Amino acid sequence: MTLDDVYDLFERIALVDDRIVRPNPADAAGQAEMWAVILRGVPLPFAAHAVIRHYQQSPYQLRPADIAEQWRLHIRDRLERHTESEPPDGDTGDDTYQAALLAERRAVASGAVEPRPVPQPRILTAGTDLAPGRGRAILAAVGQPAPSPAPGNPRSVHCPRCHAEPGRSCTTAGRRRADVHPARLETVRRAAAGLPPVDPAEEQRELERRREASRAALAALPPGTTTPVSPPPCNEQEAAS
């Protein structure tokens, strides 16, 4: 703000609060010079709007620091909403890009250029090999495979085997397991891959198929290959006999 801008601002402030401007002309001149120094770089339209905003929210007397604080928050908001330009291809790391970046920031802060929003992420399709991201692009450039997304917490879903509720540990024979049942882990992996959960009936059929295959494999073994296991005794008398 220039000195003339400050006098213009004083006239607007006097319409709302006549306590600001000093009644003595000499004191008012010195006051205007101090305000011009404090509000250097603040546009007059913004300062006038800041006066209105101040008296909408506060009954206290306006100070130049109140306008300067609103201007500082305004600049920070604009810079936070701005996406800075990437270095151009073939950048050698000299001061050219840094100078251009500083000029871009000043233009955004002053209002000469509107903040550039963050680009929308690229939508992945079934044929997309890599997810968007600078790290994955670098890995692809050096010939390294991109890491697959890690599955979520297996305890966050219901266990189809022991019916443990989400957030609860799996149990076997009433004892809490340190890990989770494979079926629960498979449910989380399928959810991370965008697949539907495993059908319990299908899972039961697969289990029966595996049991039948095991029985058939045991039956095909030559006699004497396996040793039959005797069932445990039911009570102490049978154990003694």
Coordinates of C-alpha atoms in Angstrom, one line a residue:
M1 CA 0.0 0.0 0.0
T2 CA 1.2 3.5 -0.8
L3 CA 0.7 6.5 1.4
D4 CA -2.3 7.6 -0.7
D5 CA -3.8 4.2 -0.3
V6 CA -3.5 4.5 3.5
Y7 CA -5.4 7.8 3.5
D8 CA -8.1 6.3 1.3
L9 CA -8.3 3.4 3.8
F10 CA -8.5 5.8 6.7
E11 CA -11.6 7.4 5.1
R12 CA -13.3 4.0 4.8
I13 CA -12.4 3.0 8.4
A14 CA -13.7 6.3 9.7
L15 CA -17.2 5.4 8.4
V16 CA -17.1 2.4 10.8
D17 CA -14.9 3.4 13.6
D18 CA -13.9 7.0 14.3
R19 CA -11.4 6.0 17.0
I20 CA -8.7 4.9 14.5
V21 CA -7.4 8.1 12.8
R22 CA -5.7 10.6 15.1
P23 CA -7.5 14.0 15.2
N24 CA -4.3 16.0 15.1
P25 CA -3.2 16.4 11.4
A26 CA 0.5 16.0 12.3
D27 CA -0.2 12.8 14.3
A28 CA -2.4 11.5 11.5
A29 CA 0.4 12.0 9.0
G30 CA 2.8 10.1 11.1
Q31 CA 0.2 7.4 11.7
A32 CA -0.4 7.0 7.9
E33 CA 3.3 6.6 7.3
M34 CA 3.6 3.8 9.8
W35 CA 0.5 2.0 8.4
A36 CA 2.1 2.3 4.9
V37 CA 5.2 0.6 6.1
I38 CA 3.4 -2.1 8.0
L39 CA 1.0 -2.8 5.1
R40 CA 3.6 -2.7 2.4
G41 CA 2.6 -5.1 -0.3
V42 CA -1.1 -5.4 0.8
P43 CA -3.4 -4.3 -2.0
L44 CA -5.9 -1.6 -1.1
P45 CA -9.0 -3.7 -2.2
F46 CA -7.9 -6.5 0.1
A47 CA -7.2 -4.1 3.0
A48 CA -10.7 -2.6 2.6
H49 CA -12.3 -6.0 2.6
A50 CA -10.2 -7.0 5.7
V51 CA -11.6 -4.0 7.5
I52 CA -15.1 -5.2 6.9
R53 CA -14.2 -8.7 7.9
H54 CA -12.6 -7.5 11.1
Y55 CA -15.7 -5.6 12.3
Q56 CA -17.9 -8.4 11.3
Q57 CA -16.1 -10.7 13.7
S58 CA -14.7 -8.4 16.4
P59 CA -15.9 -5.4 18.4
Y60 CA -12.3 -4.3 19.2
Q61 CA -10.5 -1.4 17.5
L62 CA -8.7 -2.3 14.3
R63 CA -4.9 -2.4 14.2
P64 CA -2.7 -2.6 11.1
A65 CA -1.4 -6.0 12.3
D66 CA -5.0 -7.3 12.0
I67 CA -4.9 -6.5 8.2
A68 CA -1.4 -7.9 7.8
E69 CA -2.4 -11.1 9.5
Q70 CA -5.3 -11.6 7.2
W71 CA -3.0 -11.0 4.2
R72 CA -0.5 -13.5 5.5
L73 CA -3.2 -16.2 5.9
H74 CA -4.6 -15.3 2.5
I75 CA -1.2 -15.9 0.9
R76 CA -0.6 -19.1 2.7
D77 CA -4.0 -20.4 1.6
R78 CA -3.2 -19.6 -2.0
L79 CA 0.2 -21.3 -1.9
E80 CA -1.2 -24.4 -0.2
R81 CA -3.8 -24.7 -3.0
H82 CA -1.2 -24.3 -5.7
T83 CA 0.7 -27.2 -7.4
E84 CA 4.1 -26.1 -8.4
S85 CA 5.5 -26.8 -11.9
E86 CA 7.8 -29.8 -12.4
P87 CA 11.3 -29.2 -13.7
P88 CA 11.4 -29.3 -17.5
D89 CA 12.8 -32.3 -19.4
G90 CA 16.6 -32.0 -19.6
D91 CA 16.9 -29.7 -16.6
T92 CA 20.5 -29.4 -15.6
G93 CA 19.9 -28.3 -12.1
D94 CA 21.0 -24.7 -12.6
D95 CA 19.3 -21.6 -11.1
T96 CA 16.9 -21.2 -14.0
Y97 CA 14.2 -23.5 -12.7
Q98 CA 14.6 -22.2 -9.1
A99 CA 14.2 -18.6 -10.3
A100 CA 11.1 -19.5 -12.4
L101 CA 9.7 -21.3 -9.4
L102 CA 10.1 -18.3 -7.1
A103 CA 8.5 -16.0 -9.7
E104 CA 5.6 -18.5 -9.9
R105 CA 5.1 -18.4 -6.2
R106 CA 5.2 -14.6 -6.1
A107 CA 2.6 -14.4 -8.9
V108 CA 0.3 -16.8 -7.1
A109 CA 0.7 -15.0 -3.7
S110 CA 0.0 -11.6 -5.2
G111 CA -3.0 -12.8 -7.1
A112 CA -1.6 -12.2 -10.6
V113 CA -1.9 -16.0 -11.2
E114 CA -4.6 -18.3 -9.9
P115 CA -3.5 -21.4 -7.9
R116 CA -3.1 -24.5 -10.0
P117 CA -5.1 -27.3 -8.5
V118 CA -3.6 -30.8 -8.0
P119 CA -4.0 -32.9 -11.1
Q120 CA -6.7 -35.6 -11.0
P121 CA -5.2 -39.1 -10.5
R122 CA -5.2 -41.3 -13.6
I123 CA -8.0 -43.8 -13.6
L124 CA -6.7 -47.4 -13.6
T125 CA -8.3 -49.9 -15.9
A126 CA -7.9 -53.6 -16.3
G127 CA -5.1 -53.1 -18.8
T128 CA -3.1 -50.7 -16.7
D129 CA 0.2 -52.2 -15.7
L130 CA 1.4 -49.7 -13.2
A131 CA -0.5 -47.5 -10.7
P132 CA 0.2 -43.8 -11.1
G133 CA 3.1 -42.4 -8.9
R134 CA 6.6 -41.1 -9.3
G135 CA 8.1 -44.0 -7.4
R136 CA 6.5 -46.6 -9.7
A137 CA 7.5 -44.7 -12.8
I138 CA 11.1 -44.7 -11.5
L139 CA 11.0 -48.4 -10.9
A140 CA 9.6 -49.0 -14.4
A141 CA 12.4 -46.8 -15.9
V142 CA 15.1 -48.9 -14.3
G143 CA 13.5 -52.2 -15.1
Q144 CA 12.4 -53.1 -11.6
P145 CA 8.9 -54.5 -10.9
A146 CA 6.5 -52.3 -9.0
P147 CA 5.5 -53.7 -5.7
S148 CA 2.0 -55.1 -5.5
P149 CA -0.4 -53.5 -3.0
A150 CA -0.2 -55.1 0.4
P151 CA -3.4 -56.7 1.7
G152 CA -5.3 -55.1 4.5
N153 CA -5.5 -56.2 8.1
P154 CA -6.9 -59.8 8.1
R155 CA -8.5 -59.2 11.5
S156 CA -10.7 -56.4 10.0
V157 CA -13.0 -59.0 8.4
H158 CA -15.2 -61.8 9.6
C159 CA -13.4 -65.2 9.7
P160 CA -15.4 -67.8 7.7
R161 CA -13.6 -70.7 9.5
C162 CA -14.0 -69.9 13.2
H163 CA -16.6 -67.1 12.8
A164 CA -14.4 -64.6 14.7
E165 CA -15.9 -61.1 14.5
P166 CA -14.0 -58.3 12.9
G167 CA -11.3 -57.1 15.3
R168 CA -11.2 -60.4 17.1
S169 CA -8.4 -63.0 16.8
C170 CA -9.1 -66.4 15.3
T171 CA -9.5 -69.4 17.6
T172 CA -8.8 -73.1 17.3
A173 CA -10.4 -75.4 19.9
G174 CA -11.3 -72.4 22.0
R175 CA -7.7 -71.1 22.1
R176 CA -6.7 -67.8 20.5
R177 CA -4.4 -68.1 17.5
A178 CA -1.3 -66.0 17.0
D179 CA -2.1 -65.9 13.2
V180 CA -5.4 -66.1 11.3
H181 CA -7.0 -68.9 9.4
P182 CA -6.0 -69.1 5.7
A183 CA -9.6 -68.6 4.7
R184 CA -9.7 -65.3 6.5
L185 CA -6.5 -64.1 4.9
E186 CA -7.8 -65.2 1.5
T187 CA -10.9 -63.1 2.1
V188 CA -8.8 -60.0 2.7
R189 CA -6.6 -60.7 -0.3
R190 CA -9.6 -61.1 -2.6
A191 CA -11.1 -57.8 -1.2
A192 CA -7.8 -56.0 -2.0
A193 CA -7.9 -57.4 -5.5
G194 CA -11.5 -56.3 -6.0
L195 CA -12.8 -59.9 -6.1
P196 CA -16.0 -61.1 -4.3
P197 CA -15.6 -63.1 -1.1
V198 CA -15.3 -66.9 -1.2
D199 CA -18.6 -68.7 -1.2
P200 CA -18.9 -70.8 2.0
A201 CA -20.6 -73.6 0.1
E202 CA -17.9 -73.6 -2.6
E203 CA -15.2 -73.6 0.1
Q204 CA -16.9 -76.6 1.8
R205 CA -17.0 -78.5 -1.5
E206 CA -13.3 -77.7 -2.0
L207 CA -12.5 -79.0 1.5
E208 CA -14.5 -82.2 0.8
R209 CA -12.7 -82.7 -2.5
R210 CA -9.3 -82.4 -0.8
R211 CA -10.4 -84.9 1.9
E212 CA -11.6 -87.4 -0.7
A213 CA -8.4 -87.0 -2.7
S214 CA -6.4 -87.7 0.5
R215 CA -8.4 -90.8 1.3
A216 CA -8.0 -92.0 -2.3
A217 CA -4.3 -91.5 -2.1
L218 CA -4.0 -93.4 1.1
A219 CA -6.1 -96.3 -0.3
A220 CA -3.8 -96.5 -3.3
L221 CA -0.7 -97.1 -1.1
P222 CA 0.6 -100.7 -0.8
P223 CA -0.4 -102.6 2.3
G224 CA 1.9 -102.0 5.3
T225 CA 3.0 -98.6 4.0
T226 CA 1.1 -96.8 6.7
T227 CA 0.7 -97.7 10.4
P228 CA -2.9 -97.5 11.7
V229 CA -3.2 -95.1 14.7
S230 CA -5.2 -96.5 17.6
P231 CA -7.8 -94.2 19.1
P232 CA -7.0 -92.7 22.5
P233 CA -8.5 -94.4 25.5
C234 CA -11.8 -93.0 26.8
N235 CA -11.1 -93.3 30.5
E236 CA -8.5 -94.5 33.0
Q237 CA -9.8 -98.1 33.2
E238 CA -9.5 -98.6 29.5
A239 CA -6.0 -97.1 29.7
A240 CA -5.0 -99.5 32.5
S241 CA -6.3 -102.5 30.5

